[in-house]
Steps between C-alpha positions, in 0.01 A plus 500: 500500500554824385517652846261280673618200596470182545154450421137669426390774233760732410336784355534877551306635774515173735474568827864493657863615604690743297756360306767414691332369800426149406689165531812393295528181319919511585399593868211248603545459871550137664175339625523534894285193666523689768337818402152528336528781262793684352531851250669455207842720381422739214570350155585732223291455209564273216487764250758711626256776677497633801177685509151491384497787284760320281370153483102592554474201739507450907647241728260380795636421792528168586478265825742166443365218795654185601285190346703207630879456372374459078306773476463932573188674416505875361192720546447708189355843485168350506507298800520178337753282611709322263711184559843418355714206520876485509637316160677212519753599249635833594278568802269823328225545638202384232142548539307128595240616190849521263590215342898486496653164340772351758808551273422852454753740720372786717733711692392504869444902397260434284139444471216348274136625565189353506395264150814585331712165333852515476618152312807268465814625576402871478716732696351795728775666597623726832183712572299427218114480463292300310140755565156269508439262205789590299657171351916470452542191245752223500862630595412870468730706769388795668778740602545698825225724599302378189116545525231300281234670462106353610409285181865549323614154296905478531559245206734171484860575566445906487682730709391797710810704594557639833227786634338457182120543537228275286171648484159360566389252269778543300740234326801444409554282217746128558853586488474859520762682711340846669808735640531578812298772592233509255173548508224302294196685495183337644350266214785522262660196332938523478649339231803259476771680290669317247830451715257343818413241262792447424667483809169203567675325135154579330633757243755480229 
């Protein structure tokens, strides 16, 4: 989510919170029953920034809401709320729009936004986000702090390294290992090296 998070459009300009001032993915508070609205912690961004000037993006503030014992409801920065469900392997919180396949792990700090797929036995990892209609393929991992962009493809078996950051509607290709910290630019395709494949047995 860039800095906006977890759900809506995430463009410069959006009406919010500096950066800085919206929720964490690692610091979700516990649904009260008993109380009918609750602020969210600050959550640093994703892509390592701390303000908007760096990352040309802004975090709305966001109102979490007690919707039974399954279910908490963020309201983005334009008013719409949006529901997530708690995983039932790994206990992240995942958009009801995503589809997430049952053996796929999500850390209970981590989230999956609205229309995105994460399939079998993918791993999202401690505080990673999988950003609106991205797709993470069969037993792809996605380290700590990891974000996938809106519309990014993470392909079979590939690996994003921790605080890495995959642009919009980019891909990454199967098998393909990104390091930890790096960037893919928004609609860029990264490439398997020779010693990925190999690692997957599919090069000499």
């Amino acid at each position: 989510m860039g800095c906006l998070h977890p759900a809506g459009s995430r463009k410069p300009g959006a009406v919010g919170s500096p950066c800085g001032t919206s929720a964490s993915p690692g610091g979700v508070p516990n649904v009260d029953a008993s109380a009918s609205s609750r602020t969210a912690e600050p959550r640093e961004c994703p892509d390592q920034h701390r303000c908007c000037s760096t990352c040309g993006r802004i975090r709305a503030s966001r109102r979490e809401e007690s919707v039974g014992i399954s279910y908490v409801e963020f309201e983005d920065e334009n008013g719409v709320l949006r529901r997530y469900r708690k995983h039932v392997n790994g206990r992240g919180l995942v958009a009801t729009t995503a589809k997430v396949d049952p053996t796929a792990f999500v850390d209970p700090t981590a989230y999956v936004d609205p229309g995105a797929e994460v399939q079998r036995h993918a791993v999202i990892g401690p505080g990673g986000w999988v950003d609106r209609d991205a797709i993470v393929a069969e037993r792809a991992e996605i380290g700590v702090r990891a974000h996938v962009g809106r519309g990014a493809v993470v392909g079979r078996n590939a690996v994003v390294g921790p605080y890495a950051s995959i642009g919009a509607a980019a891909r990454v290709q199967n098998g393909a290992r990104v390091p930890r910290e790096a960037k893919v630019a928004e609609g860029d395709e990264y490439r398997a090296s020779t010693e990925d494949l190999r690692r997957l047995g599919l090069a000499a």
